[in-house]
Coordinates of C-alpha atoms and ligand atoms in Angstrom, one line a residue:
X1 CA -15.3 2.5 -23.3
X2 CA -12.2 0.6 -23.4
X3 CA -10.8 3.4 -25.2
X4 CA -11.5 6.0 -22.8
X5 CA -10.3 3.9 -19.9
X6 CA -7.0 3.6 -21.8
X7 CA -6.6 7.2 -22.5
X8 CA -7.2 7.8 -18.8
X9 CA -4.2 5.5 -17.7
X10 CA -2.0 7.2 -20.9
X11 CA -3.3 10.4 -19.1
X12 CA -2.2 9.6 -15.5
X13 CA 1.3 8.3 -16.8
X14 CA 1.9 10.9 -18.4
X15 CA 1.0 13.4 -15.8
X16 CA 3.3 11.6 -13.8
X17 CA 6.3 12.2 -16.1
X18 CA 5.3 15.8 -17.0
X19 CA 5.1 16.0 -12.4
X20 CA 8.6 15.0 -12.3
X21 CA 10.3 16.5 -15.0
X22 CA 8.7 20.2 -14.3
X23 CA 10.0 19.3 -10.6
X24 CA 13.6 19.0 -11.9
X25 CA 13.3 22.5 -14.3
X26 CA 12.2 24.3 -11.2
X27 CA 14.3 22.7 -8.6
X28 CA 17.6 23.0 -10.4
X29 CA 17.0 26.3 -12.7
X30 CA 14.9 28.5 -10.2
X31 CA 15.7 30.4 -7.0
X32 CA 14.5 28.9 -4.1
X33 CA 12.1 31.5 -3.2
X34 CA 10.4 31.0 -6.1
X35 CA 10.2 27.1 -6.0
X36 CA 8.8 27.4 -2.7
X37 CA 5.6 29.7 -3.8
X38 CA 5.3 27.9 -6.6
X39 CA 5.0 24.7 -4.5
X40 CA 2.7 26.3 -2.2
X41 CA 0.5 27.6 -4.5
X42 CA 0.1 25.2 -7.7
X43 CA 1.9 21.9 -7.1
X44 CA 0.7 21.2 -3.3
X45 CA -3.1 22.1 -3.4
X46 CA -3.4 20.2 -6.6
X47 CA -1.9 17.5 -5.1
X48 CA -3.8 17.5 -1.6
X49 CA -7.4 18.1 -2.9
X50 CA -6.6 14.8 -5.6
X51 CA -5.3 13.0 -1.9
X52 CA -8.5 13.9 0.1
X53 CA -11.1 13.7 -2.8
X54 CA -9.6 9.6 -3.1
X55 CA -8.8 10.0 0.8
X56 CA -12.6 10.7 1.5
X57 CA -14.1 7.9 0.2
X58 CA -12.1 4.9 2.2
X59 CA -13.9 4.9 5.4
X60 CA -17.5 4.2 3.5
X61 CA -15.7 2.0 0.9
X62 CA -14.1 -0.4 2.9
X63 CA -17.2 -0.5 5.3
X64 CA -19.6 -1.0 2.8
X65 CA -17.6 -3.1 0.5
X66 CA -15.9 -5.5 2.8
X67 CA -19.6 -6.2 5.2
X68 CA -21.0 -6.8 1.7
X69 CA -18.0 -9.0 0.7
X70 CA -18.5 -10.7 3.5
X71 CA -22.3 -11.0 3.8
X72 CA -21.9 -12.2 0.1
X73 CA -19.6 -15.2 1.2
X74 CA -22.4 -16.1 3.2
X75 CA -21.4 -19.4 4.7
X76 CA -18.9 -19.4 7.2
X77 CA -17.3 -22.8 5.7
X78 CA -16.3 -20.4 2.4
X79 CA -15.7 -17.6 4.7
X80 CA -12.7 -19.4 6.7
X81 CA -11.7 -20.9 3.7
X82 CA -10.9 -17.6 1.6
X83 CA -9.9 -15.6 5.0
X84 CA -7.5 -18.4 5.4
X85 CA -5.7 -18.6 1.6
X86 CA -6.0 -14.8 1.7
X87 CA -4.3 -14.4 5.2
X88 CA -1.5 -17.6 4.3
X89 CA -0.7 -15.7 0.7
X90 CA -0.2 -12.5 3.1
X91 CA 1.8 -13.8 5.3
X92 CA 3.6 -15.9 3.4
X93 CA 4.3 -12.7 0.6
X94 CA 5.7 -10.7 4.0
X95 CA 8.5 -13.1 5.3
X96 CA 9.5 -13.7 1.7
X97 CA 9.7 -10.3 1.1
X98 CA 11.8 -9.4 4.9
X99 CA 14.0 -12.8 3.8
X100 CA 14.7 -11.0 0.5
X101 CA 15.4 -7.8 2.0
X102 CA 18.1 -9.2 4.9
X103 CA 19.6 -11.1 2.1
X104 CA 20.3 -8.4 -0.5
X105 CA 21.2 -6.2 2.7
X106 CA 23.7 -8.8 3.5
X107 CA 25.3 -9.0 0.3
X108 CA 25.4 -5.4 -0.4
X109 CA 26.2 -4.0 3.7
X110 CA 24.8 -0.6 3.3
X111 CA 26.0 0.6 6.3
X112 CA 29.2 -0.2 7.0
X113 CA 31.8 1.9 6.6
X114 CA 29.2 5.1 6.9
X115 CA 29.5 8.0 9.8
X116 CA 26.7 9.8 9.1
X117 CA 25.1 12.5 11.2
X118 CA 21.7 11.7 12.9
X119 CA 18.9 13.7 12.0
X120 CA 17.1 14.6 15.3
X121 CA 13.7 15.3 14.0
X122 CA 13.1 11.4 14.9
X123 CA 12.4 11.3 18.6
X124 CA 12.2 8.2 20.8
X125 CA 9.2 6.8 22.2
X126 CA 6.6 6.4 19.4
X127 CA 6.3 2.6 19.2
X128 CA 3.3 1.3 20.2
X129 CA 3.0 -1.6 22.8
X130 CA 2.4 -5.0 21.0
X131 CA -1.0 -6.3 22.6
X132 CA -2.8 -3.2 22.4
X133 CA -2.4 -3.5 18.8
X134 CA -4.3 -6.9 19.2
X135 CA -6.7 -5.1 21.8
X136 CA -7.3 -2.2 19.9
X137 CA -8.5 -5.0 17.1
X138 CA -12.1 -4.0 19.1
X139 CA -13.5 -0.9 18.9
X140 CA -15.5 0.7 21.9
X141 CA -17.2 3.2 19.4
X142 CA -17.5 2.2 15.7
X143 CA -18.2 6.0 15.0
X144 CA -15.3 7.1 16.8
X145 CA -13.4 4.4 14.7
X146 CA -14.8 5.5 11.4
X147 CA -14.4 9.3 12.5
X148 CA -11.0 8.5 13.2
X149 CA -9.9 6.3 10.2
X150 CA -8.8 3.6 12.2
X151 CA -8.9 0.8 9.1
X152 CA -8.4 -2.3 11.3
X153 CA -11.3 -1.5 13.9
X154 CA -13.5 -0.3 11.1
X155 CA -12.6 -3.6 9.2
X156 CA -13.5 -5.5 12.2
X157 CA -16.5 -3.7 12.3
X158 CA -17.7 -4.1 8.5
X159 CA -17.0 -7.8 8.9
X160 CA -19.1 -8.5 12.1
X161 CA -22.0 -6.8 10.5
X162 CA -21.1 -8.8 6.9
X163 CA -21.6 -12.1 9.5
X164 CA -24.8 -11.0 10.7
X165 CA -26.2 -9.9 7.6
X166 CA -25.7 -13.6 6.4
X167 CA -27.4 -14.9 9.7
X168 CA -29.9 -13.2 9.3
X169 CA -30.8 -14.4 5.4
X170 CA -34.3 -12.5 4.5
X171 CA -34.3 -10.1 7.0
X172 CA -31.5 -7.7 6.4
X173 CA -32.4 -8.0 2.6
X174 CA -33.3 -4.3 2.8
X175 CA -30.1 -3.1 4.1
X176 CA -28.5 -5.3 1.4
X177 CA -30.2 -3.2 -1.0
X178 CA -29.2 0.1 0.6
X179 CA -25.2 -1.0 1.0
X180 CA -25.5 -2.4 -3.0
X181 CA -26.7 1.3 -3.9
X182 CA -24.2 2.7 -1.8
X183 CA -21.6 0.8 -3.3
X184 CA -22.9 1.6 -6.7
X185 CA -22.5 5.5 -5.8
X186 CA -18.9 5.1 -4.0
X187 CA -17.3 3.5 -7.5
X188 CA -19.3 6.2 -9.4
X189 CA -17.9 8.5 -7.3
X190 CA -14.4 7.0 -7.5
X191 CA -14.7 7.3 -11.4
X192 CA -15.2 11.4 -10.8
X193 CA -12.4 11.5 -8.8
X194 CA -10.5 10.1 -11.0
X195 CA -10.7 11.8 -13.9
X196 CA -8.8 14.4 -11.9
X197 CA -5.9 11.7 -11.2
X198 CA -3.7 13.1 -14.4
X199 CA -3.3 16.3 -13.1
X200 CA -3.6 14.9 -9.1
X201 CA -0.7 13.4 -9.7
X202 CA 1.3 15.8 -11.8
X203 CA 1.1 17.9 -8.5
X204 CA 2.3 15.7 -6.4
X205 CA 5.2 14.6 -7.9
X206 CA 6.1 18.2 -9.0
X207 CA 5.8 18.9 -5.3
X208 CA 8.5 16.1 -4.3
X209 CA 10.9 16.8 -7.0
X210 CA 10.6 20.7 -6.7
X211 CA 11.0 20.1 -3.0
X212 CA 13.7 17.8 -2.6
X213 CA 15.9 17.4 -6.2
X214 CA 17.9 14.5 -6.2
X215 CA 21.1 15.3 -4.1
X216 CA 19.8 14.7 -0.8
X217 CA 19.9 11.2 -1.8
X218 CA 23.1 11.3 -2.7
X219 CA 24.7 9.4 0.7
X220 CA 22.6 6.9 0.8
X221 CA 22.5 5.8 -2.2
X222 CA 23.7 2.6 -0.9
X223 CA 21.2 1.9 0.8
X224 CA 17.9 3.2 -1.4
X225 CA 19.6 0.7 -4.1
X226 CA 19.1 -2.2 -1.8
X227 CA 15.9 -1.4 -0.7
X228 CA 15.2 -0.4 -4.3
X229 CA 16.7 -4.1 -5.5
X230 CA 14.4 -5.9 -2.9
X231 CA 11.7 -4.3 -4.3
X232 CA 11.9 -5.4 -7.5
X233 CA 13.1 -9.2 -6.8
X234 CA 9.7 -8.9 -4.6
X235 CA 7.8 -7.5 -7.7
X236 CA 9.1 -8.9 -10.4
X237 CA 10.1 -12.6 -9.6
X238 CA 8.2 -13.4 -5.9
X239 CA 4.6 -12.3 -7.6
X240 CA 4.9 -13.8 -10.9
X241 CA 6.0 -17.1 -9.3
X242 CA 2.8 -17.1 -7.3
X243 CA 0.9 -16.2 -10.2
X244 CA 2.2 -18.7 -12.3
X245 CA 2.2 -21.5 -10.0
X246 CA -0.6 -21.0 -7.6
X247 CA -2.5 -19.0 -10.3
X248 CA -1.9 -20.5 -13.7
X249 CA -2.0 -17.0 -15.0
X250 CA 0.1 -14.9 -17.1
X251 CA 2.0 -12.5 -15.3
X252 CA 2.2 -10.3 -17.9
X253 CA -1.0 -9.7 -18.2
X254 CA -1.8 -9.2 -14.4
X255 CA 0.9 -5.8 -15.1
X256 CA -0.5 -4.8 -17.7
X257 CA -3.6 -4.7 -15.7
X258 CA -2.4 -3.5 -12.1
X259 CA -0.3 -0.6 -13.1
X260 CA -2.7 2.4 -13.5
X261 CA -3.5 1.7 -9.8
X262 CA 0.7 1.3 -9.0
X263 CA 0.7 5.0 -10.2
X264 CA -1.7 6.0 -8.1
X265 CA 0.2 4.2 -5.2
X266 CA 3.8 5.9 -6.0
X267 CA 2.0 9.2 -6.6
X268 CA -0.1 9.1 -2.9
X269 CA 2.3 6.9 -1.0
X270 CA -0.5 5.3 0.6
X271 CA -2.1 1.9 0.1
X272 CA -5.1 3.1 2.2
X273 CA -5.8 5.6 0.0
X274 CA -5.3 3.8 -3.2
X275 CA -7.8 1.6 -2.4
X276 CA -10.6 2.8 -3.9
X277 CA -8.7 2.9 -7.4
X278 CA -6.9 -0.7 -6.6
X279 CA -10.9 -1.8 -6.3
X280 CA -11.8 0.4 -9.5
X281 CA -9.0 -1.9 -11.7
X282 CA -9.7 -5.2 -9.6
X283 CA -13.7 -4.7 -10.7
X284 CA -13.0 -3.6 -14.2
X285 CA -9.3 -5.1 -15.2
X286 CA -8.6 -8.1 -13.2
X287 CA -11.4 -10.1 -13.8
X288 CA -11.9 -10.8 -10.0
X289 CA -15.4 -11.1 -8.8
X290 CA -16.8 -8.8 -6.4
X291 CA -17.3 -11.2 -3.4
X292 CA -13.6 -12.3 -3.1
X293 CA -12.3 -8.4 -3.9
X294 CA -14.3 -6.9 -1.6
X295 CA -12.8 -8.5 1.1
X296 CA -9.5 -9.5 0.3
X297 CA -8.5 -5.7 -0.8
X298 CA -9.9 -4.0 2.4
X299 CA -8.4 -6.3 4.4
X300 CA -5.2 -6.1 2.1
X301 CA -4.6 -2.0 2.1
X302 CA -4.4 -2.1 6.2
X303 CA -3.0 -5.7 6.9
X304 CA -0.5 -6.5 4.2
X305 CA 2.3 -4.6 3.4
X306 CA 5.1 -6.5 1.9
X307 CA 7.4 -3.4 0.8
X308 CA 7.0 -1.8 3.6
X309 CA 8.4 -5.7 5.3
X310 CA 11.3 -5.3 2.8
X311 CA 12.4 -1.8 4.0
X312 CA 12.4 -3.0 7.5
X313 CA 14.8 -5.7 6.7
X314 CA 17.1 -3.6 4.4
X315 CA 16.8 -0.9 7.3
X316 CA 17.9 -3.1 10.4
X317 CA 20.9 -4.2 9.1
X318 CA 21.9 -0.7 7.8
X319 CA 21.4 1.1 10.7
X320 CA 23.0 -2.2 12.9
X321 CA 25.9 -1.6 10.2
X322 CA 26.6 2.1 11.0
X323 CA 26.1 1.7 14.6
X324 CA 28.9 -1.6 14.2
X325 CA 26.5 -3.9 16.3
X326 CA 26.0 -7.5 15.3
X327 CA 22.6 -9.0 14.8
X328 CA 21.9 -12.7 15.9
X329 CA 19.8 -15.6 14.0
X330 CA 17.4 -14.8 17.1
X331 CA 17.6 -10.7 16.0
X332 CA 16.6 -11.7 12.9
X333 CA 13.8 -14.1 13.6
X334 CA 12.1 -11.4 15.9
X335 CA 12.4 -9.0 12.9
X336 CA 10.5 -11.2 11.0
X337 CA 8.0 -11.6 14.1
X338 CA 7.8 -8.3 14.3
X339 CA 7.8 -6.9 10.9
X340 CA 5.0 -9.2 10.0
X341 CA 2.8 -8.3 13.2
X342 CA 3.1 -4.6 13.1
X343 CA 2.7 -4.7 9.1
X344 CA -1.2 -6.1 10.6
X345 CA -1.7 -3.4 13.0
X346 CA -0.7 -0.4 11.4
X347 CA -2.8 1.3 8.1
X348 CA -1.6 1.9 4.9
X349 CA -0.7 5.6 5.2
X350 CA 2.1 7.7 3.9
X351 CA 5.2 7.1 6.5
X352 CA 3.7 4.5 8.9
X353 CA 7.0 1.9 7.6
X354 CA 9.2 4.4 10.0
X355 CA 7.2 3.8 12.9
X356 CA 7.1 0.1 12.6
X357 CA 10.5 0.1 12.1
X358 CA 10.5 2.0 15.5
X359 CA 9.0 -1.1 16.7
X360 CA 11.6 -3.4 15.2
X361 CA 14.6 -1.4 16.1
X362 CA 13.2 -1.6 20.2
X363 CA 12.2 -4.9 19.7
X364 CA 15.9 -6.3 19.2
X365 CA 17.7 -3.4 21.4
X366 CA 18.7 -1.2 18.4
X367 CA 19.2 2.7 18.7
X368 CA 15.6 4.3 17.1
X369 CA 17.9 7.0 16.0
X370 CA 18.7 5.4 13.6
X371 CA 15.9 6.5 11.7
X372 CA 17.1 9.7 11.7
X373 CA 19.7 8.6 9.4
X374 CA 17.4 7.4 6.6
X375 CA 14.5 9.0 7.4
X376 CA 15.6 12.2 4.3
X377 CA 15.3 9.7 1.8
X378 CA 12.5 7.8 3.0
X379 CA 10.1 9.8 1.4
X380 CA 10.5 8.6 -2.3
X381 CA 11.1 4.8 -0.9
X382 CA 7.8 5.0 0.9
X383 CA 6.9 5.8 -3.0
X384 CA 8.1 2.6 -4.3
X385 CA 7.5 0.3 -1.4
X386 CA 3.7 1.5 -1.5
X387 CA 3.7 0.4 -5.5
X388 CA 4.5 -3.3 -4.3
X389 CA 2.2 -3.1 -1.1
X390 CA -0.7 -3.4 -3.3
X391 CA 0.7 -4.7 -6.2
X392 CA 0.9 -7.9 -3.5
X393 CA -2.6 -7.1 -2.0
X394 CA -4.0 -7.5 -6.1
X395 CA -2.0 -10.4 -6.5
X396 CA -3.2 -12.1 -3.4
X397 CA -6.5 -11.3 -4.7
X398 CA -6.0 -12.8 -8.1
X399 CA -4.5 -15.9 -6.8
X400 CA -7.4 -16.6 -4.6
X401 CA -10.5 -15.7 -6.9
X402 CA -9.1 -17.9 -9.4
X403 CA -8.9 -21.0 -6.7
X404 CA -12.3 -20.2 -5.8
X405 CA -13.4 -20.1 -9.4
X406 CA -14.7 -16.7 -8.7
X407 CA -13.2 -14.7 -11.8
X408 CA -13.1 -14.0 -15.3
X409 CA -10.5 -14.8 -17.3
X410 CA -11.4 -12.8 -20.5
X411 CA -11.7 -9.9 -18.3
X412 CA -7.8 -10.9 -17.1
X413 CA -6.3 -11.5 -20.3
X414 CA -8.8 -8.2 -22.3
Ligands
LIG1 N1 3.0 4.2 2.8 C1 2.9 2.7 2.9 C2 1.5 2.3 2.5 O1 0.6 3.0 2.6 C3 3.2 2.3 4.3 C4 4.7 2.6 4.6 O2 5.5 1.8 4.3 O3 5.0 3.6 5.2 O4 1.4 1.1 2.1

């Protein structure tokens, strides 16, 4: 078993390297008419039916998973207790990491210096209004919400009826059994679809290689470095601190366990649809136990995005830079406001850190065309900033199962 589970992750990695370097052949030896069919006929529907086949099992996952998580807490004293840790580790990961993105932007200055031309695809007018983020927090119709794939209402949903469940002790013990046979079939399913993640995501990397090459992100270098930088300060030296000190655990091995589920993450670009794999290696690599996983990873995917937090910083202060406008102490602490709220309200998709930073960039009076400056390269940054959205959601979830004695470490450390 632990054999075959290892020659999967060798499998993925190296679909992953065989993605991008049969992107580069074709995008810099074959005419572009060619690339472009061979893009729309091998590389993109591989890619898209890995993406939905993961994509289709969220909504049920985190509805059964995090109402059982829940439920399984039981008592509301525990309940509070590991909401709370999970939500301070969240927060706290997301202003380090905006802090750690102003301050590398501020050291480096991306964008001064830099006249270049605005991309118009960006329109205006796409930020949404701060309290009905809070509002929308309640859904009218948990169908709708669930048809819809809105994470945070369905979230809200799976916990209320996780509460209830525990009130009701003997009761709901049959639905108990259905949702713990449901959740049996998800991960089962989950396994399927994974076997398909070598070549899933040989697709999709081919497709952004193929597509793009590496000279469109040739001007703003600059920048992607910083962000890039940010990223790996956040990764490298913010989570194993936490994991050393909070955790009393080895970094190394927490890498050595989370990285079949970062490729997955750079491959999809979307911490929502990761999750089902990020739950596969937290169940079978981490060592966490199902009642503190099941809700901290849900919750996690949708509310907690701390590369994403990191762009926004790098972001404001390059597009203040090109624009020549100076940014206040109170700029930058309604950033960090407003980074860190709209990281809760928005879901974990491919592309969502561009309209949050719509947000931000209205929220302290900067032009939103700015995006159009960065929004060519933003596609492979939304790759990497994904990888350390829930590489922080699996650390959070480490930190707090082993403070709750609620994991295993020979499973960690196997
Ligand atoms: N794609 C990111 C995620 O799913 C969000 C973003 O930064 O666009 O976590």
């Amino acid at each position: 078993m632990a054999n075959r589970k290892l020659g999967l992750t060798g499998w993925i990695l190296i679909g992953l390297g065989a993605g991008i370097v049969v992107g580069l052949i074709q995008y810099l030896l074959f005419p572009e008419n060619v690339n472009t069919v061979i893009i729309k006929w091998v590389h993109d529907p591989i890619g898209r039916i890995f993406l939905n086949g993961i994509r289709l099992l969220v909504v049920p996952l985190v509805l059964v998973s995090l109402s059982l998580g829940t439920a399984a807490i039981g008592d509301l004293n525990k309940l509070g207790r590991i909401g709370g840790k999970t939500m301070g580790i969240y927060l706290a990961t997301t202003a380090i990491a905006i802090s750690i993105g102003f301050a590398l932007a501020f050291l480096v200055r991306p964008g001064t210096g830099l006249s270049i031309p605005v991309d118009a695809d960006f329109g205006g007018g796409q930020s949404p209004f701060l309290m009905d983020i809070i509002v929308d927090f309640v859904p009218v119709n948990p169908f709708a919400a669930m048809v819809e794939g809105k994470m945070l209402q369905i979230i809200f949903v799976a916990i209320m009826a996780g509460l209830a469940i525990a009130a009701l002790g003997k009761k709901a013990v049959p639905l108990v059994r259905v949702l713990e046979s449901a959740d049996l079939i998800i991960h089962q399913m989950v396994k399927f679809i994974m076997m398909f993640a070598p070549i899933g995501v040989f697709g999709l990397m081919a497709k952004v290689i193929a597509g793009e090459g590496l000279a469109v992100f040739l001007p703003l270098l600059k920048y992607m470095a910083t962000v890039v930088g940010a990223l790996l300060i956040q990764g490298f030296i913010v989570y194993p601190l936490f994991l050393t000190i909070l955790g009393r655990l080895n970094p190394l091995h927490f890498y050595r366990n989370v990285y079949p589920a970062m490729i997955v993450a750079f491959s999809t670009s979307s911490s929502n649809a990761t999750l089902p794999v990020t739950m596969n290696v937290a169940r079978t690599r981490l060592g966490t136990k199902e009642s503190v996983h099941s809700f901290t990873l849900p919750l996690g995917a949708t509310v907690n995005m701390d590369g994403t937090a990191i762009m926004q910083g790098v972001a404001t202060v390059f597009i203040a830079g090109v624009y020549g406008i100076d940014l206040t102490a109170g700029d930058f602490f309604r950033v960090v406001m407003m980074a860190t709220l709209a990281s809760i309200g928005t879901a974990g998709v491919p592309g969502v850190g561009l309209i949050m930073l719509s947000m931000v960039l209205t929220e302290i009076g900067l032009p939103i065309e700015g995006i159009g400056i960065i929004l060519g390269v933003d596609r492979l940054l939304d790759m990497t900033r994904t990888m350390v959205n829930i590489v922080g959601d699996m650390m959070t979830t480490t930190v707090v199962a082993k403070s709750e004695n609620e994991f295993d470490e020979e499973i960690y450390k196997a």
